[in-house]
Tab-separated table of N, CA and C and ligand atoms in Angstrom:
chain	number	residue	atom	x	y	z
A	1	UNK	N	65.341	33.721	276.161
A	1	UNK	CA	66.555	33.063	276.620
A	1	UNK	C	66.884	31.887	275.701
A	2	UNK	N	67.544	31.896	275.213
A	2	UNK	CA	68.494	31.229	273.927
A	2	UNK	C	69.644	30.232	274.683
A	3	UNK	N	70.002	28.688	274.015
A	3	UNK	CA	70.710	27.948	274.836
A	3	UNK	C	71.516	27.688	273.911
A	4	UNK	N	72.820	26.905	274.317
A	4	UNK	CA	73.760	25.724	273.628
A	4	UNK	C	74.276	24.979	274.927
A	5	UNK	N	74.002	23.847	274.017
A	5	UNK	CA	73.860	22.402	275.050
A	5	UNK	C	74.894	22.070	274.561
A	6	UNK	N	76.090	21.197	275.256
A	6	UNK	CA	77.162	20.556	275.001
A	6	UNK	C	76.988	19.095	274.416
A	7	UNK	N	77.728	18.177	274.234
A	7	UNK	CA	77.769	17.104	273.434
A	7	UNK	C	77.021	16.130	274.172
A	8	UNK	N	77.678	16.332	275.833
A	8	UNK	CA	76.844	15.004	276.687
A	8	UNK	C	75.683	15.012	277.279
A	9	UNK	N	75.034	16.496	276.476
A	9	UNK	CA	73.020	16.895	276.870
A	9	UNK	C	72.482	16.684	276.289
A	10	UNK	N	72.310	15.341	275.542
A	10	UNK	CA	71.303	15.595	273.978
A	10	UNK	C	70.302	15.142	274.583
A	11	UNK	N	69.784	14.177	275.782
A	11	UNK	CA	68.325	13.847	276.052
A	11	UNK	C	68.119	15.358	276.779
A	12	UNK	N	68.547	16.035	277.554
A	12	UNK	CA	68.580	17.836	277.872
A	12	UNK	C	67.903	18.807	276.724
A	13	UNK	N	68.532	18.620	275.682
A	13	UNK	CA	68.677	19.365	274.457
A	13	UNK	C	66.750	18.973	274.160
A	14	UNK	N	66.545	17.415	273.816
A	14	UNK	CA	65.010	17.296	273.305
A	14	UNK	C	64.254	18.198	274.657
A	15	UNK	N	64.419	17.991	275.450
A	15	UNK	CA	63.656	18.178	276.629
A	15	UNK	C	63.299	19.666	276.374
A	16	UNK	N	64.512	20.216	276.569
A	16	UNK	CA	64.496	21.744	276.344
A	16	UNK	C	63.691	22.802	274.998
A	17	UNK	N	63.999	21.647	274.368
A	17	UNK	CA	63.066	22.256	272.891
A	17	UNK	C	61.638	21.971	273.234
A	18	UNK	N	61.195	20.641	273.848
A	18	UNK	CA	60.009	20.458	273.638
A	18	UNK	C	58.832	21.289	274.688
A	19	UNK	N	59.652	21.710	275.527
A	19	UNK	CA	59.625	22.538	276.428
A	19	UNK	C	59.328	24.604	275.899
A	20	UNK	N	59.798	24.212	274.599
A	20	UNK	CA	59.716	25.743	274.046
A	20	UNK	C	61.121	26.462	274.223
A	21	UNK	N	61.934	26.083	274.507
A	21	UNK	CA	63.467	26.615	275.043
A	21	UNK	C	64.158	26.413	273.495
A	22	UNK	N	64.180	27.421	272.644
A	22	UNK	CA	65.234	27.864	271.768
A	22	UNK	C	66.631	27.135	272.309
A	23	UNK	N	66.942	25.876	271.743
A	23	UNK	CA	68.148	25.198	271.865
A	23	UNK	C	69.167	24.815	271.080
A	24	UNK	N	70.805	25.135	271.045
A	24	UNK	CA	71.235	24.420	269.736
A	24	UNK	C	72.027	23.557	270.483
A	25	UNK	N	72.257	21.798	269.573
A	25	UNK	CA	73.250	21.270	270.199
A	25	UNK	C	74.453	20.928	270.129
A	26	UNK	N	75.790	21.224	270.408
A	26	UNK	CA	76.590	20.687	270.137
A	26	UNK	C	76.646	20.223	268.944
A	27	UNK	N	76.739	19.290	269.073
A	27	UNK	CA	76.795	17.925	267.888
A	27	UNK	C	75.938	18.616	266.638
A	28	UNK	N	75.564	19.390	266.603
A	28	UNK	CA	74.179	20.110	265.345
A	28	UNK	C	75.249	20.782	264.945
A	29	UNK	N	76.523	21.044	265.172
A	29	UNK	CA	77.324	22.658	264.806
A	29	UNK	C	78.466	22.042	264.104
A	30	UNK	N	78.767	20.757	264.413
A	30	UNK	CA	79.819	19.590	263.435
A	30	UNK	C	80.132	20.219	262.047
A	31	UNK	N	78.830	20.201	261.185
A	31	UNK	CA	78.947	20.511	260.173
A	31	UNK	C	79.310	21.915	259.731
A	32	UNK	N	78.746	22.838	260.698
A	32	UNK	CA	78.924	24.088	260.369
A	32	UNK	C	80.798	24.484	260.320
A	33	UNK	N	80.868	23.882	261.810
A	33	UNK	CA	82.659	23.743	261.879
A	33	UNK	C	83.674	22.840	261.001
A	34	UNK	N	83.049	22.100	260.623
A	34	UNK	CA	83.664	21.010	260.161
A	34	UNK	C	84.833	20.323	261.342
A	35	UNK	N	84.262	20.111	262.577
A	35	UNK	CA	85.044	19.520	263.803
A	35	UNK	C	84.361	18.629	264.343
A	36	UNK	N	84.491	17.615	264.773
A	36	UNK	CA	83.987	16.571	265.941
A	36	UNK	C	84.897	16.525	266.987
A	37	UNK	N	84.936	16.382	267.398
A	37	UNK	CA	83.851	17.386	268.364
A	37	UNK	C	84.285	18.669	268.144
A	38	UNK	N	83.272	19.809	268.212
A	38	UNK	CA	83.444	20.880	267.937
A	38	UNK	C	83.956	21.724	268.923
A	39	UNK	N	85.224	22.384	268.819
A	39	UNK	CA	86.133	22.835	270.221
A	39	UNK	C	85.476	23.608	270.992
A	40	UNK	N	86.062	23.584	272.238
A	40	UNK	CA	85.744	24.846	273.429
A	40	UNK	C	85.203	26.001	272.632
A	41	UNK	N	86.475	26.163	271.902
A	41	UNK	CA	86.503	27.682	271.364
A	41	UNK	C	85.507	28.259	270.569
A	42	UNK	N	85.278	26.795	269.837
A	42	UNK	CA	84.160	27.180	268.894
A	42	UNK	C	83.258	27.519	269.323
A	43	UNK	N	82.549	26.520	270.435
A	43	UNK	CA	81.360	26.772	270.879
A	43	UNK	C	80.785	27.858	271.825
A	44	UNK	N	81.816	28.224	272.665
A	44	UNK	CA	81.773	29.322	272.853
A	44	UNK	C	82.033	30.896	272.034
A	45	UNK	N	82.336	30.832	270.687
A	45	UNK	CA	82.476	31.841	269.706
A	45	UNK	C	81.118	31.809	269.379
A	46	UNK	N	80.207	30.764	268.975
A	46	UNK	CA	78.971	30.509	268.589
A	46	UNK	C	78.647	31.313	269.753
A	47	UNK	N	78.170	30.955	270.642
A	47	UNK	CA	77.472	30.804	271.566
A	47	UNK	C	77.592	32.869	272.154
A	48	UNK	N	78.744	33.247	271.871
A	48	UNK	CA	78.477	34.700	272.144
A	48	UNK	C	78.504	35.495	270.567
A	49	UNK	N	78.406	34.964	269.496
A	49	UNK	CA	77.650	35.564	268.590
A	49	UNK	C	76.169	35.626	268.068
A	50	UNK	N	75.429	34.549	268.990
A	50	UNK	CA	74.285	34.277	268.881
A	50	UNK	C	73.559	34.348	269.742
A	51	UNK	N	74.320	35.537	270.915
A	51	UNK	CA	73.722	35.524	272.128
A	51	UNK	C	72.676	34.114	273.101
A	52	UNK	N	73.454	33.350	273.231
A	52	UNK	CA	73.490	31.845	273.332
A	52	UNK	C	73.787	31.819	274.885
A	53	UNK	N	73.291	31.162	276.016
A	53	UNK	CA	73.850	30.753	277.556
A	53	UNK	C	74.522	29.445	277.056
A	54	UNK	N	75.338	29.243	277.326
A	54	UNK	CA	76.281	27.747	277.598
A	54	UNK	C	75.579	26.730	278.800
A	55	UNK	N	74.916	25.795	278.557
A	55	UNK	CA	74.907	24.713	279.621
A	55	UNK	C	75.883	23.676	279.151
A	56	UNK	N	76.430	23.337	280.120
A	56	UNK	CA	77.608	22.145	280.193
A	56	UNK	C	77.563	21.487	282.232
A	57	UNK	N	78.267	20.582	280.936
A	57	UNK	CA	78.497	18.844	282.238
A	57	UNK	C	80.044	19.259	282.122
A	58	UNK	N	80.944	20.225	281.184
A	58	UNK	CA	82.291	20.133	281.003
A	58	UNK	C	82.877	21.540	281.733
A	59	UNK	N	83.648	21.234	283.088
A	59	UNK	CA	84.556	22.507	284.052
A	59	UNK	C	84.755	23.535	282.783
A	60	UNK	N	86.253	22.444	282.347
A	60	UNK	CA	86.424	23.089	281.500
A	60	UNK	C	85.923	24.295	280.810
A	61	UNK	N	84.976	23.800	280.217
A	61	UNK	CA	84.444	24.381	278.973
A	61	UNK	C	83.445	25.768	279.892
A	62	UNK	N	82.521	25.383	280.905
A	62	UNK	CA	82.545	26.708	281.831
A	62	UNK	C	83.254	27.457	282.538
A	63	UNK	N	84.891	26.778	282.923
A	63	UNK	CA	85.518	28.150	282.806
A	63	UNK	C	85.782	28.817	282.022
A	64	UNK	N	85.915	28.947	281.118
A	64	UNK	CA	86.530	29.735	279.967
A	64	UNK	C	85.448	30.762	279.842
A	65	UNK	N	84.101	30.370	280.167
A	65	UNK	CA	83.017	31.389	279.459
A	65	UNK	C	82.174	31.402	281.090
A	66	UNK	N	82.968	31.311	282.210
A	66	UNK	CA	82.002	31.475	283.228
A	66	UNK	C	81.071	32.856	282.966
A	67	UNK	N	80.677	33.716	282.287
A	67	UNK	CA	80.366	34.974	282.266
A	67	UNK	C	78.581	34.624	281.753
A	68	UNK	N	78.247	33.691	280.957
A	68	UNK	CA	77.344	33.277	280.629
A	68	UNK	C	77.650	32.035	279.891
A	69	UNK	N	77.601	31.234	281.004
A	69	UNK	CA	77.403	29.701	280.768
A	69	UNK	C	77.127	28.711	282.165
A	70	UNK	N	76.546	28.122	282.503
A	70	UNK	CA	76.070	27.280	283.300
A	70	UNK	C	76.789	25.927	283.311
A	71	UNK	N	77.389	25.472	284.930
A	71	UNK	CA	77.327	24.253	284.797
A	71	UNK	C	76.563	23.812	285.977
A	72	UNK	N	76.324	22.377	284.884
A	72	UNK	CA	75.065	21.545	285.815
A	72	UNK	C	76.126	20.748	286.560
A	73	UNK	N	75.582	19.976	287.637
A	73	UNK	CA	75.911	19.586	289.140
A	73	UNK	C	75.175	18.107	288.396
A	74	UNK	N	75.804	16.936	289.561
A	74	UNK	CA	75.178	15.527	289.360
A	74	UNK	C	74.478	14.880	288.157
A	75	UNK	N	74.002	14.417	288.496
A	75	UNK	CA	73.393	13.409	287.100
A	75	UNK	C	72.036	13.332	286.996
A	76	UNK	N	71.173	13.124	285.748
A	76	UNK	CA	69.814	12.913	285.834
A	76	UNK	C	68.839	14.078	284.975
A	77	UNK	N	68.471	14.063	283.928
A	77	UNK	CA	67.481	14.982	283.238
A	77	UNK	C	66.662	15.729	284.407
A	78	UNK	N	65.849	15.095	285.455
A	78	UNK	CA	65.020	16.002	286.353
A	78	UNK	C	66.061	16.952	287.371
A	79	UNK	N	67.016	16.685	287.505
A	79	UNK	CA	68.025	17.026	288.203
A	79	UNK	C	68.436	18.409	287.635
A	80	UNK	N	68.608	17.898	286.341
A	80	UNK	CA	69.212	19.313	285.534
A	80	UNK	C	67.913	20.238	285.535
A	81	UNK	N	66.845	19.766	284.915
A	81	UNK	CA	65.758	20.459	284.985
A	81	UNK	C	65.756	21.137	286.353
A	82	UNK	N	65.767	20.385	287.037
A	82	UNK	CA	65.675	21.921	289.244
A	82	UNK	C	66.493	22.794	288.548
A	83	UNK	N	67.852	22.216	288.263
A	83	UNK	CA	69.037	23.350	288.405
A	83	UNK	C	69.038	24.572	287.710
A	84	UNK	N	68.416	24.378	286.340
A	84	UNK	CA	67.449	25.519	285.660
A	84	UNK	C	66.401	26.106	286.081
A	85	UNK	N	65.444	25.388	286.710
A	85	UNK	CA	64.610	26.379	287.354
A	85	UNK	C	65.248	27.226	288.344
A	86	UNK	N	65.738	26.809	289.079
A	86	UNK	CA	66.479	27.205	290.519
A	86	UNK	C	67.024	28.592	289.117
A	87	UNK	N	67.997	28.516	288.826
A	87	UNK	CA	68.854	29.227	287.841
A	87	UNK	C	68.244	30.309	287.378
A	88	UNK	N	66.700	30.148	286.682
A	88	UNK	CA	66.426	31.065	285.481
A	88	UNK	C	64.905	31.415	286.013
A	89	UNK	N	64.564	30.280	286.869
A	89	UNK	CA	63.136	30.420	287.145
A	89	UNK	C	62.607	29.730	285.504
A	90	UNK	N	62.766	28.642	284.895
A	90	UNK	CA	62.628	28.146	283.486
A	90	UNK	C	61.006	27.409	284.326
A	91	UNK	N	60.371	27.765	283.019
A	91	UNK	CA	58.699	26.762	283.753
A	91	UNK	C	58.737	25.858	282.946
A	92	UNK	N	58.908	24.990	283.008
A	92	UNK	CA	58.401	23.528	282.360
A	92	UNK	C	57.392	23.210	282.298
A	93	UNK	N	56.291	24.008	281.823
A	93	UNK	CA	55.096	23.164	281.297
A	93	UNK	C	54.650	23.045	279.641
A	94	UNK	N	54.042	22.368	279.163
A	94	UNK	CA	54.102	21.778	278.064
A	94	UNK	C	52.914	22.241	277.454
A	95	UNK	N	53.378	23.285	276.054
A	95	UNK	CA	52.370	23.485	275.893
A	95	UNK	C	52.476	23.670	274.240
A	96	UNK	N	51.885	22.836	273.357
A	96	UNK	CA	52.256	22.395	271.544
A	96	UNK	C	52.251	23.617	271.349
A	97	UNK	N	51.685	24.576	271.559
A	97	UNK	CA	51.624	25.870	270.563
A	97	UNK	C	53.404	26.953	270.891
A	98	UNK	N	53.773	26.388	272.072
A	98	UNK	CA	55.265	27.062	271.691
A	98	UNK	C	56.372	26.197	271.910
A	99	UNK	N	55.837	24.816	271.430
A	99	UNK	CA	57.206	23.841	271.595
A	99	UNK	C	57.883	23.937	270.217
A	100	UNK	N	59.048	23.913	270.164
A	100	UNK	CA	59.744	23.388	269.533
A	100	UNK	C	60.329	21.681	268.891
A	101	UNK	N	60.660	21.309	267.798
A	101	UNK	CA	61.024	20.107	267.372
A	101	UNK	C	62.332	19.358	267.956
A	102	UNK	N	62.033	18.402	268.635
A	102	UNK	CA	62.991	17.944	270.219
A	102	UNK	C	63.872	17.646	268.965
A	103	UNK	N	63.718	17.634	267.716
A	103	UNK	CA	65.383	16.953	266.527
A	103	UNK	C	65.793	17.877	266.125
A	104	UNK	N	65.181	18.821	265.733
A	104	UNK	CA	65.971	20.054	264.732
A	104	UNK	C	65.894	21.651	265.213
A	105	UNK	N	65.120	21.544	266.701
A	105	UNK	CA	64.909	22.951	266.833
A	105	UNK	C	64.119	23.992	266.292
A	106	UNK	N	63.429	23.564	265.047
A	106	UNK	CA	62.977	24.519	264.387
A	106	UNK	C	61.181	24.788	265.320
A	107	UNK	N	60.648	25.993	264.672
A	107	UNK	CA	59.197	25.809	265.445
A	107	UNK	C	58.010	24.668	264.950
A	108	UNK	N	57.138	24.695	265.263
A	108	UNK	CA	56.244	23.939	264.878
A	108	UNK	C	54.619	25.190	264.596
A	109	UNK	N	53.916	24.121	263.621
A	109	UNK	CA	52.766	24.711	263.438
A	109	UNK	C	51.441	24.010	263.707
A	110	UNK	N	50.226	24.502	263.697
A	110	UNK	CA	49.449	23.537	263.424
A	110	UNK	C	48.863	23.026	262.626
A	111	UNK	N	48.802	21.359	262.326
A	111	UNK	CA	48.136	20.859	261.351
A	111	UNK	C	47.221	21.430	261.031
A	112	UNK	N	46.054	21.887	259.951
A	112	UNK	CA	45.184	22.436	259.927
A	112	UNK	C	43.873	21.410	259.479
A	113	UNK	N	43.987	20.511	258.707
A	113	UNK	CA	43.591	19.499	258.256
A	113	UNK	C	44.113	18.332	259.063
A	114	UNK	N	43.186	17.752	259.606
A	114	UNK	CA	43.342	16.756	260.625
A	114	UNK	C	43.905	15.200	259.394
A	115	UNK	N	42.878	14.993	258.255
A	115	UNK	CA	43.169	14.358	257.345
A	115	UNK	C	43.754	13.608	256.612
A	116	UNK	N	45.192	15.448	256.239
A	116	UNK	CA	45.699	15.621	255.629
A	116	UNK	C	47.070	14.743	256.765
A	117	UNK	N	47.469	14.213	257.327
A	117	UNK	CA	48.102	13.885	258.019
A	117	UNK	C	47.886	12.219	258.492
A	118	UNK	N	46.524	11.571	258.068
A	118	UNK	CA	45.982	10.428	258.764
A	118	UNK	C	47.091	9.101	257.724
A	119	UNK	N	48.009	9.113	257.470
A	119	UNK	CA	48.760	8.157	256.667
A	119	UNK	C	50.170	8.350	257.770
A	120	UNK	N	50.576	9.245	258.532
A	120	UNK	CA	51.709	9.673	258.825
A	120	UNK	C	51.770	9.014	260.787
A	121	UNK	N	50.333	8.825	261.286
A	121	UNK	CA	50.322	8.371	262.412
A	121	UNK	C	49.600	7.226	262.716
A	122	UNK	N	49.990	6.389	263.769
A	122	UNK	CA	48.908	5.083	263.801
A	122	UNK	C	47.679	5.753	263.897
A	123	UNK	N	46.898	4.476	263.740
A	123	UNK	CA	45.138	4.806	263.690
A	123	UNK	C	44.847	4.946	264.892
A	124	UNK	N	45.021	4.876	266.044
A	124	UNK	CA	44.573	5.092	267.347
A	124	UNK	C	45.484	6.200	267.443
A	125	UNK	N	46.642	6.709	267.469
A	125	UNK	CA	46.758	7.706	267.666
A	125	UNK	C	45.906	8.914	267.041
A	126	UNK	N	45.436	8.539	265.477
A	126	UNK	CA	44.906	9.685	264.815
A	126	UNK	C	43.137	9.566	265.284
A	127	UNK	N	42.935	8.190	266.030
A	127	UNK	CA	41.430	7.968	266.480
A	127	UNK	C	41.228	8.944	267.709
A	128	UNK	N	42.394	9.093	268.322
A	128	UNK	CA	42.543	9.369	270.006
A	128	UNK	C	43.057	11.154	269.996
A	129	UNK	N	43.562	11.463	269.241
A	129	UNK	CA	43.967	13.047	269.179
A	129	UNK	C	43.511	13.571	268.086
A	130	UNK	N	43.043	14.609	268.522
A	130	UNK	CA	42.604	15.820	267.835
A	130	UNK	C	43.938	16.877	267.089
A	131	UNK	N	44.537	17.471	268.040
A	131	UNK	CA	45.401	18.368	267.693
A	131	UNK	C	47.041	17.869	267.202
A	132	UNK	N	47.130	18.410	265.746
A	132	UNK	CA	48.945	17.868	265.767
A	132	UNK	C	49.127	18.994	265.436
A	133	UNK	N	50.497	19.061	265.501
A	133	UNK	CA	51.458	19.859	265.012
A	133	UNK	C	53.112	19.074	264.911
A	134	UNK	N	53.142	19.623	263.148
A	134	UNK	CA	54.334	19.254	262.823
A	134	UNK	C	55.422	20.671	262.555
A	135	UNK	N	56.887	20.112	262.535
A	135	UNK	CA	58.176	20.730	262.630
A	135	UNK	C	58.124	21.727	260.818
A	136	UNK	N	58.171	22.784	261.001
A	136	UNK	CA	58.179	23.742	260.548
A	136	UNK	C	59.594	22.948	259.040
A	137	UNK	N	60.478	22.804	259.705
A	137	UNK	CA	61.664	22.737	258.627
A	137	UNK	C	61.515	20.902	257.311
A	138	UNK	N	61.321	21.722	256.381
A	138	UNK	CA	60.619	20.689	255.550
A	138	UNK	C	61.753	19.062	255.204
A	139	UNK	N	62.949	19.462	255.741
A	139	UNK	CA	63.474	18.561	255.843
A	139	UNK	C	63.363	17.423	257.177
A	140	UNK	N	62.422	17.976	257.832
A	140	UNK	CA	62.157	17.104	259.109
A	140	UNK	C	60.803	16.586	259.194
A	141	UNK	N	60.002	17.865	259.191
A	141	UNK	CA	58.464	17.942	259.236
A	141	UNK	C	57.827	16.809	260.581
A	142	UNK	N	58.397	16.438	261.388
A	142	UNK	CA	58.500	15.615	262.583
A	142	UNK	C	57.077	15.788	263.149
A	143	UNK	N	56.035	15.223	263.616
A	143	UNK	CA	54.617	15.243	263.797
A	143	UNK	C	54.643	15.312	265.213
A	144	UNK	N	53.871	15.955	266.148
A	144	UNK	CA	53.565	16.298	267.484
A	144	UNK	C	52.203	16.046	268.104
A	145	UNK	N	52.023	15.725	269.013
A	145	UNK	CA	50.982	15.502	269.764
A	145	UNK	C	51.146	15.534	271.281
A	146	UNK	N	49.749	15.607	271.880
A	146	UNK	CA	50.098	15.586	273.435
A	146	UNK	C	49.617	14.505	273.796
A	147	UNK	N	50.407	13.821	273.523
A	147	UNK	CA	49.989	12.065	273.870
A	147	UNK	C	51.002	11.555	275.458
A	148	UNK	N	50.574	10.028	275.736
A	148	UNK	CA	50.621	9.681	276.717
A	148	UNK	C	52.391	10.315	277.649
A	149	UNK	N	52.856	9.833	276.858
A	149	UNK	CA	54.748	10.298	276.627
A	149	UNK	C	54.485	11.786	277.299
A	150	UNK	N	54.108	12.739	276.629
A	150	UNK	CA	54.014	13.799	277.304
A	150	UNK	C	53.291	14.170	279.023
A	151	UNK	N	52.135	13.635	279.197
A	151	UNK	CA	51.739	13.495	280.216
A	151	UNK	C	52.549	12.611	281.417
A	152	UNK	N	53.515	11.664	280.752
A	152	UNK	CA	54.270	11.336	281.887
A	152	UNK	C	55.226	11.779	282.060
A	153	UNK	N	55.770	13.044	281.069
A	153	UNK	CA	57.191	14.199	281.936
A	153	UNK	C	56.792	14.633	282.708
A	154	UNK	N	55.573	15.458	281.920
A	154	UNK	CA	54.785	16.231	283.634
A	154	UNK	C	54.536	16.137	284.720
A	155	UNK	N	53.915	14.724	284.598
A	155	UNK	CA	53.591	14.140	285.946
A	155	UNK	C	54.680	13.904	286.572
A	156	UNK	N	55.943	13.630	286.358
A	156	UNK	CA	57.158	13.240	286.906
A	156	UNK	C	57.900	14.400	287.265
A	157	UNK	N	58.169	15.965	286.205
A	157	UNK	CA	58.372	17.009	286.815
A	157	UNK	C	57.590	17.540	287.747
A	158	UNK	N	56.161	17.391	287.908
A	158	UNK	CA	55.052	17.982	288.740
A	158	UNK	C	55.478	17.286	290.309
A	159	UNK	N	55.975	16.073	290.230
A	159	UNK	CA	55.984	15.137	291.649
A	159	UNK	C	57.766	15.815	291.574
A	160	UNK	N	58.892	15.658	291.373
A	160	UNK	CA	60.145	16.078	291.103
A	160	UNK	C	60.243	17.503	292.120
A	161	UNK	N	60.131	18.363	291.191
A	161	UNK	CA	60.210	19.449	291.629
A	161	UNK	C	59.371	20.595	291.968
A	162	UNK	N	59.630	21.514	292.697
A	162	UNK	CA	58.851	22.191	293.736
A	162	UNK	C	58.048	23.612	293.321
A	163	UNK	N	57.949	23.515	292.058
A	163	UNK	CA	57.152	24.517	291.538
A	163	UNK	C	56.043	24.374	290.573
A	164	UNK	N	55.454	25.426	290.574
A	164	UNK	CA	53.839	24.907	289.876
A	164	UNK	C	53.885	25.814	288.452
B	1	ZN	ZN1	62.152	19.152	263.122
């Protein structure tokens, strides 16, 4: 299941990648269109050539493509998160080996050389974790860990919402 997130989901958008959810956002497609904002039309042309679901905060923009596109209800990242589970049955648990890079989308791998990396993170982080993994696309190369940050989505989706 493949997404496009609208302009006003970008803390949605990290979530969703880091989560392992194949995401593109809005605002990432600027360039491709050469539009800011990039129209209804567009994004929905994207979005059914790339076999893409639409999530949006915009009526609008889900009527036009009610056929496969989602709109979210109220306000709040954990909020949206129910409305996807509820929706797709989406599991939110966190797991480095199929997350994705919450900036660029691309996959991630694993460091293989713990080492080879000890200039790129503080010293207690590289004292305190074992496992990284960085962003596949060499223009990002964005470094990963399951550090504290991560353990407190969970714990907050785990208390949030009603599935295990
Ligand atoms: Zn990246």
């Amino acid at each position: 299941m493949k997404f496009l997130t609208d302009a006003m989901l970008g803390k949605l958008t990290r979530f969703l990648r880091i989560f392992g959810f194949d995401t593109i956002y809005a605002n990432d497609l600027i360039n491709f269109f050469q539009l800011d904002p990039v129209p209804d039309e567009g994004l929905i042309d994207y979005a059914k050539r790339n076999g893409r679901i639409i999530i949006t905060k915009d009526y609008a923009l889900y009527k036009h493509y009610k056929e496969n596109s989602i709109f979210l209800k109220g306000e709040g990242i954990y909020n949206y998160l129910k409305q996807l589970n509820k929706l797709f049955g989406l599991n939110f648990k966190f797991n480095l080996k199929r997350a994705r890079c919450s900036i660029c989308n691309s996959p991630l791998q694993r460091v293989e050389k713990k080492n080879s990396i000890k200039k790129l993170v503080l010293e207690e982080t590289y004292n305190n974790y074992d496992e990284f993994y960085q962003c596949l696309n060499l223009q990002c190369k964005k470094l990963y860990w399951k550090g504290s940050h991560i353990e407190d989505i969970e714990c907050r989706l785990s208390n949030t919402l009603d599935f295990d």
